[in-house]
CSV table of C-alpha atoms in Angstrom, one decimal:
chain,number,residue,atom,x,y,z
B,1,MET,CA,6.9,43.7,3.9
B,2,ILE,CA,9.8,40.8,3.7
B,3,LYS,CA,8.9,39.9,7.3
B,4,LEU,CA,4.9,40.0,6.2
B,5,LYS,CA,6.2,37.6,3.6
B,6,LEU,CA,8.2,35.3,5.6
B,7,GLU,CA,5.4,35.2,8.1
B,8,ASN,CA,2.8,34.0,5.5
B,9,LEU,CA,5.6,31.4,4.1
B,10,LEU,CA,6.0,30.1,7.6
B,11,ALA,CA,2.3,29.9,8.1
B,12,TRP,CA,1.9,28.2,4.7
B,13,ILE,CA,4.2,25.5,5.4
B,14,LYS,CA,2.8,24.9,8.9
B,15,ALA,CA,-0.6,24.6,7.4
B,16,TYR,CA,0.4,22.1,4.6
B,17,HIS,CA,3.5,20.9,6.0
B,18,LEU,CA,2.2,16.9,5.6
B,19,GLU,CA,1.3,17.6,2.0
B,20,ILE,CA,5.2,19.1,1.5
B,21,GLY,CA,6.5,16.1,2.9
B,22,VAL,CA,4.7,13.9,0.7
B,23,GLY,CA,5.7,15.9,-2.4
B,24,LEU,CA,9.6,16.0,-1.4
B,25,CYS,CA,9.1,12.3,-1.2
B,26,PHE,CA,8.8,12.3,-5.0
B,27,LEU,CA,10.9,15.3,-6.1
B,28,LEU,CA,13.8,14.8,-3.4
B,29,PRO,CA,13.5,11.5,-1.6
B,30,PRO,CA,15.9,12.2,1.4
B,31,VAL,CA,14.4,15.4,2.2
B,32,GLY,CA,11.2,14.1,2.0
B,33,ILE,CA,11.7,11.0,4.1
B,34,LEU,CA,13.4,13.3,6.7
B,35,TRP,CA,10.6,15.6,6.6
B,36,LEU,CA,7.8,13.2,7.3
B,37,VAL,CA,10.0,11.3,9.8
B,38,VAL,CA,10.4,14.6,11.8
B,39,ILE,CA,6.5,15.0,11.8
B,40,GLY,CA,6.3,11.1,13.3
B,41,TRP,CA,9.0,12.1,15.8
B,42,ASN,CA,7.3,15.7,17.0
B,43,HIS,CA,4.1,14.2,17.3
B,44,LEU,CA,5.2,11.0,19.1
B,45,ASN,CA,6.8,13.7,21.5
B,46,HIS,CA,3.7,15.3,21.9
B,47,VAL,CA,2.3,11.9,23.1
B,48,VAL,CA,5.1,11.1,25.5
B,49,TYR,CA,5.7,14.4,27.1
B,50,ARG,CA,2.5,16.1,26.8
B,51,ARG,CA,0.2,13.4,27.1
B,52,ALA,CA,-1.8,13.5,23.7
B,53,PRO,CA,-4.0,11.0,22.5
B,54,PHE,CA,-2.5,7.6,21.9
B,55,THR,CA,-4.6,5.0,19.8
B,56,LEU,CA,-3.8,1.3,20.7
B,57,ASN,CA,-5.1,-0.8,17.7
B,58,LEU,CA,-4.0,-3.6,15.8
B,59,THR,CA,-1.6,-1.3,13.6
B,60,SER,CA,0.2,1.1,16.7
B,61,PHE,CA,0.6,-2.1,18.3
B,62,PHE,CA,2.8,-3.5,15.1
B,63,PHE,CA,4.8,-0.5,15.0
B,64,LEU,CA,5.5,-0.9,18.6
B,65,CYS,CA,6.5,-4.7,18.1
B,66,LEU,CA,8.8,-3.8,15.5
B,67,LEU,CA,10.4,-1.1,18.0
B,68,VAL,CA,11.1,-3.7,20.3
B,69,SER,CA,12.1,-6.3,17.9
B,70,SER,CA,14.8,-3.3,16.6
B,71,ALA,CA,15.7,-2.6,19.8
B,72,GLY,CA,16.2,-6.0,21.0
B,73,ALA,CA,18.4,-6.9,17.7
B,74,SER,CA,20.6,-3.8,18.3
B,75,ILE,CA,21.1,-5.2,22.1
B,76,VAL,CA,21.6,-8.7,20.8
B,77,GLN,CA,23.9,-8.2,18.1
B,78,GLN,CA,25.9,-5.6,19.9
B,79,ASN,CA,25.2,-2.9,16.7
B,80,GLY,CA,24.5,0.6,17.6
B,81,THR,CA,23.8,1.3,13.9
B,82,TYR,CA,20.3,-1.0,14.2
B,83,LEU,CA,19.3,2.1,16.4
B,84,LEU,CA,18.7,3.8,13.1
B,85,ILE,CA,16.0,1.4,12.6
B,86,VAL,CA,14.6,2.1,15.8
B,87,ALA,CA,14.4,6.0,15.2
B,88,LEU,CA,12.8,5.1,11.8
B,89,ILE,CA,10.1,3.0,13.2
B,90,ALA,CA,9.6,5.5,16.0
B,91,GLY,CA,9.2,8.1,13.1
B,92,TYR,CA,6.4,5.6,11.2
B,93,LEU,CA,4.6,5.3,14.4
B,94,GLY,CA,4.4,9.0,15.0
B,95,LEU,CA,3.4,9.6,11.7
B,96,TYR,CA,0.5,7.4,11.9
B,97,LEU,CA,-0.7,8.3,15.0
B,98,TYR,CA,-0.5,12.0,13.8
B,99,ILE,CA,-2.4,11.1,10.5
B,100,LYS,CA,-4.9,9.2,12.5
B,101,GLU,CA,-5.8,12.0,14.8
B,102,THR,CA,-5.8,15.0,12.5
B,103,LEU,CA,-6.7,13.7,9.0
B,104,THR,CA,-9.6,15.7,7.3
B,105,LEU,CA,-11.4,14.3,4.0
B,106,ALA,CA,-9.8,17.7,2.3
B,107,SER,CA,-5.9,16.6,3.5
B,108,PHE,CA,-6.6,13.3,2.0
B,109,GLN,CA,-7.9,14.8,-1.2
B,110,ARG,CA,-4.5,16.6,-1.2
B,111,TYR,CA,-2.7,13.2,-0.5
B,112,LYS,CA,-4.2,11.5,-3.2
B,113,ARG,CA,-3.6,14.5,-5.9
B,114,ILE,CA,-0.1,14.8,-4.9
B,115,VAL,CA,0.3,11.0,-5.6
B,116,ILE,CA,-1.0,10.9,-8.6
B,117,ALA,CA,1.3,13.9,-9.7
B,118,GLY,CA,4.2,12.1,-8.1
B,119,GLY,CA,3.3,9.2,-10.4
B,120,PHE,CA,3.5,10.9,-13.4
B,121,TYR,CA,6.7,12.7,-12.5
B,122,LEU,CA,8.2,9.4,-11.8
B,123,PHE,CA,7.1,8.5,-15.4
B,124,LEU,CA,8.6,12.0,-17.0
B,125,SER,CA,11.5,11.7,-14.5
B,126,GLY,CA,12.3,8.0,-15.8
B,127,LEU,CA,12.2,9.1,-19.5
B,128,MET,CA,14.5,11.8,-18.5
B,129,LEU,CA,17.4,9.7,-16.9
B,130,LYS,CA,17.2,7.4,-19.8
B,131,GLU,CA,18.5,10.2,-22.0
B,132,HIS,CA,20.6,12.3,-19.9
B,133,PRO,CA,21.7,10.2,-17.0
B,134,VAL,CA,22.6,11.7,-13.7
B,135,ASN,CA,25.3,10.7,-11.2
B,136,GLY,CA,26.8,11.5,-8.3
B,137,LEU,CA,25.4,13.2,-5.0
B,138,LEU,CA,22.5,15.1,-7.3
B,139,ALA,CA,21.4,11.4,-8.6
B,140,PHE,CA,21.2,10.3,-4.8
B,141,LEU,CA,19.2,13.4,-3.9
B,142,THR,CA,16.8,13.1,-6.7
B,143,GLY,CA,16.3,9.6,-6.0
B,144,THR,CA,17.6,8.8,-9.8
B,145,GLN,CA,20.5,6.6,-8.4
B,146,PHE,CA,19.9,2.7,-8.8
B,147,ILE,CA,19.9,0.8,-5.6
B,148,GLY,CA,19.7,-2.5,-4.8
B,149,GLY,CA,19.7,-5.4,-7.2
B,150,SER,CA,22.0,-5.4,-10.1
B,151,ALA,CA,22.6,-2.7,-12.4
B,152,ASP,CA,23.0,-4.3,-15.8
B,153,ASN,CA,19.5,-3.9,-16.7
B,154,SER,CA,18.6,-0.8,-14.7
B,155,GLU,CA,18.9,1.1,-18.0
B,156,ALA,CA,16.0,-0.9,-19.5
B,157,ARG,CA,13.6,-0.5,-16.9
B,158,LEU,CA,11.7,2.5,-15.5
B,159,PHE,CA,12.2,3.7,-11.9
B,160,GLY,CA,12.5,7.5,-12.2
B,161,SER,CA,12.9,8.9,-8.7
B,162,ALA,CA,12.3,6.0,-6.5
B,163,TYR,CA,15.9,4.5,-6.9
B,164,ASN,CA,14.6,1.0,-8.0
B,165,PRO,CA,12.3,-0.2,-10.6
B,166,ASN,CA,10.0,-2.5,-8.0
B,167,PHE,CA,9.8,0.4,-5.9
B,168,THR,CA,8.7,2.8,-8.5
B,169,ALA,CA,6.1,0.1,-9.8
B,170,PHE,CA,4.4,0.3,-6.3
B,171,LEU,CA,4.2,4.0,-6.3
B,172,LEU,CA,2.6,4.0,-9.5
B,173,LEU,CA,0.3,1.4,-8.6
B,174,LEU,CA,-1.0,3.6,-5.9
B,175,THR,CA,-1.4,6.3,-8.4
B,176,PHE,CA,-3.4,4.2,-10.8
B,177,ALA,CA,-5.8,3.2,-8.2
B,178,PHE,CA,-6.2,6.8,-7.2
B,179,VAL,CA,-6.9,7.6,-10.8
B,180,ILE,CA,-9.2,4.9,-11.7
B,181,THR,CA,-11.5,5.5,-8.4
B,182,SER,CA,-11.5,9.6,-9.2
B,183,MET,CA,-12.6,8.4,-12.9
B,184,LEU,CA,-15.2,6.3,-11.6
B,185,GLY,CA,-16.6,9.1,-9.3
B,186,HIS,CA,-16.9,11.4,-12.4
B,187,MET,CA,-18.6,9.1,-14.4
B,188,LYS,CA,-21.1,8.7,-11.5
B,189,ASN,CA,-21.8,12.6,-11.3
B,190,LYS,CA,-21.7,12.6,-15.1
B,191,GLU,CA,-18.5,15.2,-14.9
B,192,HIS,CA,-17.3,13.4,-18.2
B,193,GLN,CA,-15.3,16.6,-19.5
B,194,LEU,CA,-12.8,15.6,-16.6
B,195,LEU,CA,-12.2,12.2,-18.2
B,196,LEU,CA,-10.4,13.8,-21.1
B,197,TYR,CA,-7.3,14.3,-19.2
B,198,GLN,CA,-7.8,11.2,-17.0
B,199,ILE,CA,-7.9,8.8,-19.5
B,200,PRO,CA,-4.8,9.6,-21.0
B,201,LEU,CA,-3.0,9.6,-17.6
B,202,ILE,CA,-4.4,6.5,-16.8
B,203,LEU,CA,-3.0,5.1,-19.7
B,204,VAL,CA,0.4,6.4,-19.3
B,205,ILE,CA,0.4,5.2,-15.8
B,206,ALA,CA,-0.4,1.6,-17.1
B,207,ALA,CA,2.3,1.9,-19.6
B,208,ALA,CA,4.8,2.8,-16.7
B,209,ILE,CA,4.1,0.2,-14.8
B,210,PHE,CA,4.9,-2.3,-17.8
B,211,GLN,CA,8.1,-0.1,-18.3
B,212,THR,CA,9.1,-0.7,-14.6
B,213,GLY,CA,9.6,-4.4,-15.8
B,214,SER,CA,8.0,-5.6,-12.4
B,215,ARG,CA,6.2,-8.7,-12.8
B,216,SER,CA,4.2,-8.3,-9.6
B,217,GLY,CA,3.5,-4.6,-10.3
B,218,VAL,CA,1.6,-5.9,-14.0
B,219,ALA,CA,-0.2,-8.7,-12.3
B,220,THR,CA,-1.3,-6.8,-9.5
B,221,MET,CA,-2.5,-4.1,-12.1
B,222,PHE,CA,-4.2,-6.8,-13.7
B,223,ILE,CA,-5.6,-8.2,-10.4
B,224,MET,CA,-7.0,-4.8,-8.9
B,225,THR,CA,-8.6,-3.7,-11.9
B,226,LEU,CA,-10.7,-7.0,-12.4
B,227,PHE,CA,-11.4,-7.0,-8.7
B,228,LEU,CA,-12.9,-3.4,-9.1
B,229,VAL,CA,-14.9,-4.4,-12.0
B,230,ILE,CA,-16.4,-7.2,-10.3
B,231,LYS,CA,-17.6,-5.3,-7.2
B,232,LEU,CA,-19.0,-2.9,-9.4
B,233,ASN,CA,-20.9,-5.2,-11.7
B,234,PRO,CA,-20.5,-8.9,-10.5
B,235,LYS,CA,-22.2,-10.0,-13.9
B,236,LEU,CA,-19.6,-7.8,-16.0
B,237,GLY,CA,-16.8,-8.9,-14.1
B,238,ILE,CA,-17.1,-12.9,-14.1
B,239,THR,CA,-17.9,-12.5,-18.0
B,240,CYS,CA,-14.2,-10.6,-18.2
B,241,LEU,CA,-12.8,-13.4,-15.4
B,242,GLY,CA,-13.9,-16.0,-18.2
B,243,MET,CA,-12.3,-13.9,-21.1
B,244,LEU,CA,-9.1,-13.4,-19.5
B,245,PHE,CA,-8.9,-17.1,-18.7
B,246,ALA,CA,-9.7,-18.1,-22.5
B,247,VAL,CA,-6.9,-16.0,-23.5
B,248,ARG,CA,-4.3,-16.5,-20.7
B,249,ASP,CA,-1.6,-17.7,-22.7
B,250,GLN,CA,-1.6,-14.4,-24.5
B,251,LEU,CA,-1.8,-12.7,-21.1
B,252,ILE,CA,1.4,-14.2,-20.2
B,253,ALA,CA,3.1,-13.3,-23.1
B,254,LEU,CA,2.3,-9.6,-22.2
B,255,ILE,CA,4.3,-10.0,-18.8
B,256,PRO,CA,7.6,-8.3,-18.2
B,257,ARG,CA,11.0,-10.4,-18.6
B,258,THR,CA,9.0,-13.7,-19.2
B,259,GLU,CA,12.5,-15.2,-20.8
B,260,VAL,CA,14.0,-15.0,-17.1
B,261,ILE,CA,11.2,-16.0,-15.4
B,262,ASP,CA,12.5,-19.6,-14.9
B,263,HIS,CA,15.7,-18.0,-13.7
B,264,SER,CA,13.7,-15.8,-11.1
B,265,ALA,CA,11.7,-18.5,-9.9
B,266,LEU,CA,14.9,-20.4,-8.9
B,267,ALA,CA,16.4,-17.3,-7.3
B,268,ARG,CA,13.5,-16.6,-5.2
B,269,LYS,CA,13.4,-20.0,-4.0
B,270,GLU,CA,17.1,-19.6,-3.1
B,271,ILE,CA,16.3,-16.3,-1.3
B,272,TRP,CA,13.2,-17.2,0.5
B,273,LEU,CA,14.9,-20.7,2.1
B,274,ASN,CA,18.1,-18.5,3.1
B,275,SER,CA,15.6,-16.1,4.6
B,276,LEU,CA,14.1,-18.8,6.7
B,277,SER,CA,17.1,-19.7,7.7
B,278,ILE,CA,18.6,-16.2,9.0
B,279,TRP,CA,15.2,-16.0,10.9
B,280,LYS,CA,16.0,-19.1,12.6
B,281,ASP,CA,19.6,-18.0,13.4
B,282,ASN,CA,17.8,-14.9,14.4
B,283,THR,CA,14.5,-16.2,16.0
B,284,TYR,CA,13.1,-13.4,18.6
B,285,PHE,CA,14.4,-10.1,17.2
B,286,GLY,CA,15.6,-10.7,13.8
B,287,THR,CA,18.4,-8.9,11.9
B,288,THR,CA,16.6,-5.6,11.4
B,289,PRO,CA,16.7,-4.2,7.6
B,290,LEU,CA,20.1,-3.0,8.1
B,291,GLY,CA,21.5,-6.2,9.3
B,292,PHE,CA,20.0,-8.3,6.3
B,293,TYR,CA,22.6,-8.0,4.0
B,294,ASP,CA,25.5,-9.0,6.1
B,295,SER,CA,23.4,-12.2,7.4
B,296,TYR,CA,22.5,-13.1,4.0
B,297,LEU,CA,26.3,-12.7,2.9
B,298,GLU,CA,27.3,-14.5,5.7
B,299,LEU,CA,25.5,-17.4,4.8
B,300,SER,CA,25.5,-17.9,1.2
B,301,GLY,CA,28.1,-15.5,0.1
B,302,LYS,CA,25.8,-13.9,-1.9
B,303,GLY,CA,24.8,-9.8,-1.2
B,304,VAL,CA,20.9,-9.5,-1.4
B,305,PRO,CA,19.2,-6.5,0.4
B,306,HIS,CA,16.1,-8.2,1.3
B,307,ALA,CA,14.0,-11.2,1.3
B,308,HIS,CA,11.9,-10.6,-1.8
B,309,ASN,CA,8.8,-11.7,0.1
B,310,MET,CA,7.1,-9.2,2.4
B,311,PHE,CA,6.1,-12.1,4.7
B,312,LEU,CA,8.9,-13.5,5.1
B,313,ALA,CA,11.1,-10.3,5.3
B,314,PHE,CA,9.1,-9.4,8.5
B,315,PHE,CA,10.4,-12.6,10.0
B,316,ALA,CA,13.6,-12.4,9.2
B,317,GLU,CA,14.4,-8.6,9.8
B,318,TYR,CA,11.9,-8.3,12.9
B,319,GLY,CA,12.2,-12.0,14.1
B,320,THR,CA,9.2,-13.7,15.5
B,321,ILE,CA,7.9,-10.5,17.5
B,322,GLY,CA,7.7,-8.5,14.3
B,323,GLY,CA,6.8,-11.4,11.9
B,324,LEU,CA,3.5,-12.5,14.1
B,325,ALA,CA,2.6,-8.5,14.6
B,326,PHE,CA,2.9,-8.1,11.1
B,327,LEU,CA,0.4,-11.2,10.5
B,328,LEU,CA,-2.0,-10.0,13.1
B,329,LEU,CA,-2.1,-6.8,11.5
B,330,ALA,CA,-2.8,-8.3,8.1
B,331,ALA,CA,-5.7,-10.8,9.3
B,332,GLY,CA,-7.2,-7.5,10.9
B,333,ILE,CA,-6.9,-6.0,7.6
B,334,ALA,CA,-8.5,-8.7,5.7
B,335,PHE,CA,-11.2,-9.2,8.1
B,336,LYS,CA,-12.0,-5.5,8.0
B,337,PHE,CA,-11.8,-5.6,4.3
B,338,CYS,CA,-14.1,-8.5,3.9
B,339,CYS,CA,-16.8,-7.2,6.0
B,340,LEU,CA,-16.9,-3.6,4.4
B,341,TYR,CA,-16.9,-5.3,0.6
B,342,PHE,CA,-20.5,-6.1,0.7
B,343,MET,CA,-21.5,-2.8,2.6
B,344,GLU,CA,-23.0,0.2,1.2
B,345,SER,CA,-21.6,3.5,2.3
B,346,LYS,CA,-22.2,7.2,2.0
B,347,ARG,CA,-19.0,7.8,0.7
B,348,LYS,CA,-18.8,5.6,-1.9
B,349,GLN,CA,-15.8,6.5,-3.8
B,350,LEU,CA,-13.6,6.5,-0.8
B,351,LEU,CA,-14.7,2.9,0.0
B,352,ASN,CA,-13.9,2.0,-3.6
B,353,LEU,CA,-10.6,3.7,-3.2
B,354,PHE,CA,-9.5,2.1,-0.3
B,355,MET,CA,-10.8,-1.3,-1.5
B,356,ILE,CA,-8.4,-0.9,-4.6
B,357,SER,CA,-5.3,0.4,-2.8
B,358,ILE,CA,-4.9,-1.0,0.3
B,359,PRO,CA,-4.6,-4.7,-1.3
B,360,ILE,CA,-1.4,-3.5,-3.4
B,361,ILE,CA,0.5,-3.6,0.0
B,362,PHE,CA,0.0,-7.2,0.1
B,363,LEU,CA,-0.1,-8.3,-3.3
B,364,THR,CA,3.2,-6.6,-4.4
B,365,GLY,CA,4.6,-8.0,-1.0
B,366,ILE,CA,4.1,-11.8,-2.5
B,367,LEU,CA,7.2,-11.7,-4.7
B,368,ASP,CA,9.1,-8.5,-3.3
B,369,HIS,CA,9.5,-6.2,-0.4
B,370,PRO,CA,8.7,-3.0,-1.5
B,371,LEU,CA,8.4,-1.3,1.9
B,372,VAL,CA,11.9,-1.8,2.8
B,373,SER,CA,12.2,1.7,1.2
B,374,PRO,CA,11.5,4.4,3.6
B,375,GLN,CA,10.1,6.5,0.7
B,376,THR,CA,7.5,3.9,-0.1
B,377,ALA,CA,6.7,2.9,3.5
B,378,LEU,CA,5.8,6.5,4.5
B,379,ILE,CA,3.5,6.7,1.8
B,380,ALA,CA,2.1,3.4,2.5
B,381,VAL,CA,1.7,4.5,6.4
B,382,ILE,CA,0.0,7.6,5.5
B,383,LEU,CA,-2.4,5.5,3.5
B,384,LEU,CA,-2.7,2.8,6.3
B,385,ALA,CA,-3.4,5.5,8.8
B,386,SER,CA,-6.3,6.9,6.4
B,387,TRP,CA,-7.8,3.8,6.0
B,388,ASP,CA,-8.0,3.1,9.8
B,389,ARG,CA,-9.3,6.7,10.0
B,390,TYR,CA,-12.2,6.1,7.5
B,391,THR,CA,-13.4,2.9,8.9
B,392,GLU,CA,-12.9,3.8,13.0
B,393,PRO,CA,-16.4,5.1,12.7
B,394,VAL,CA,-17.8,1.9,11.2
B,395,HIS,CA,-18.1,-0.7,14.1
B,396,VAL,CA,-17.1,-3.4,11.3
B,397,LEU,CA,-17.9,-6.5,13.7
B,398,GLN,CA,-21.2,-5.2,15.1
B,399,LYS,CA,-22.5,-3.9,11.4
B,400,SER,CA,-21.3,-7.3,9.6
B,401,VAL,CA,-23.2,-9.2,12.3
B,402,ALA,CA,-26.3,-7.1,11.2
B,403,TYR,CA,-25.8,-7.4,7.6
B,404,ILE,CA,-25.5,-11.4,8.0
B,405,LYS,CA,-28.5,-11.1,10.1
B,406,ARG,CA,-30.5,-9.3,7.3
B,407,ALA,CA,-29.1,-11.4,4.4
B,408,TYR,CA,-30.6,-14.8,6.8
B,409,LEU,CA,-33.7,-13.4,7.4
B,410,ARG,CA,-34.1,-12.2,3.6
B,411,ILE,CA,-33.5,-15.7,2.6
B,412,SER,CA,-35.7,-17.1,5.4
B,413,LEU,CA,-38.6,-15.0,4.1
B,414,GLN,CA,-38.3,-16.4,0.4
B,415,THR,CA,-37.9,-19.9,1.5
B,416,ASP,CA,-41.1,-19.5,3.7
B,417,ASN,CA,-42.9,-17.8,0.7
B,418,SER,CA,-41.7,-19.9,-1.8
B,419,HIS,CA,-42.9,-23.2,0.2
B,420,ASN,CA,-46.2,-21.5,1.4
B,421,VAL,CA,-47.0,-20.9,-2.8
B,422,SER,CA,-45.6,-24.3,-3.4
B,423,LYS,CA,-48.2,-25.7,-0.7
B,424,THR,CA,-51.1,-23.6,-2.1
B,425,GLN,CA,-50.4,-24.9,-5.5
B,426,LYS,CA,-50.8,-28.3,-4.3
B,427,ASN,CA,-53.9,-27.9,-2.4
B,428,LYS,CA,-55.5,-25.9,-5.3
B,429,SER,CA,-54.6,-29.3,-7.6
B,430,LYS,CA,-56.7,-31.4,-5.1
B,431,TYR,CA,-60.1,-29.9,-6.7
């Protein structure tokens, strides 16, 4: 009997090992990170030794460039600890390939539900942390230990089980995107009873994003909500945009920690300039995320964990090789995004979900670098792999060209018709 139960448990773990890893990223982040990375290593082993399919596209090319940069930095700097980054990037690549090959609609829906539940858990754990702080090894295992930046104001900002308020804001934004697109699907299907728990949930998540104190997180939430409204109803969206512009001063007042914006702006400027200097000193391979802190400390005498800008961070941490690969990846995603924006899709709900969630990665990266944490990076890798899997059957270039041709033909026909009508009226006026 015990043996049968054990076999059933192992079969369940094997069937849902990806979902278990995502859940552990919220409950026990170090365990969840290792769990997902091992999945990636295992699949990469199948690719190398068992000739499993390897998808070469912009995303996999990006990860390969990061591997080369990390290995090159380890050799140039003669620092063996940088090989940990090589192992981590290999896990990212393997996980991406695994998701790309095996993801189904059902497994993506489970991933989405786990992220939504995880976002709510971040809020609850953050509230409990303020009342009952945890220290030591337990705090590290549960993600409730503050890491990165000054801990002076950590108690005033929500961060739950993500180590840092900015990382929490990123995960909450993904939760916000998943919930709001799910609400739209239920409204379209007239499943109004399901909205009774989703409306309070979206309000809780929005309040939690404010409580993280992340200015980029709050701004991203407003931008993506407005973007979704414009996409669904352009007239209503433009009207809302005009109304928001009229009350812009009041909106700025809602942004968290407005009293330190000037100080933060000067600090960001200094960090960005020093990050450029670090890139200049490590042009080809960068410093890796492990070496950035030491390089910044040696340059300025201050300890800064990352560049606080995702675009600069990839150049400083992975050199010109990794930075250019990231720009190429971002350009490819932007091109695909623009092509799909105007297209209709049978799976409209998924299209809307990706349209609002994918830009979060880049918008939050303008003033921060949330993907420096493996916890957030792994969640983003799964989302990015799902996006590539979703758009793979769509021949974006061909369909976009066909769409442009249809639009041009429609405009031409309308122009010809109006020209013919005006010519007929002109002939009638002669008699």
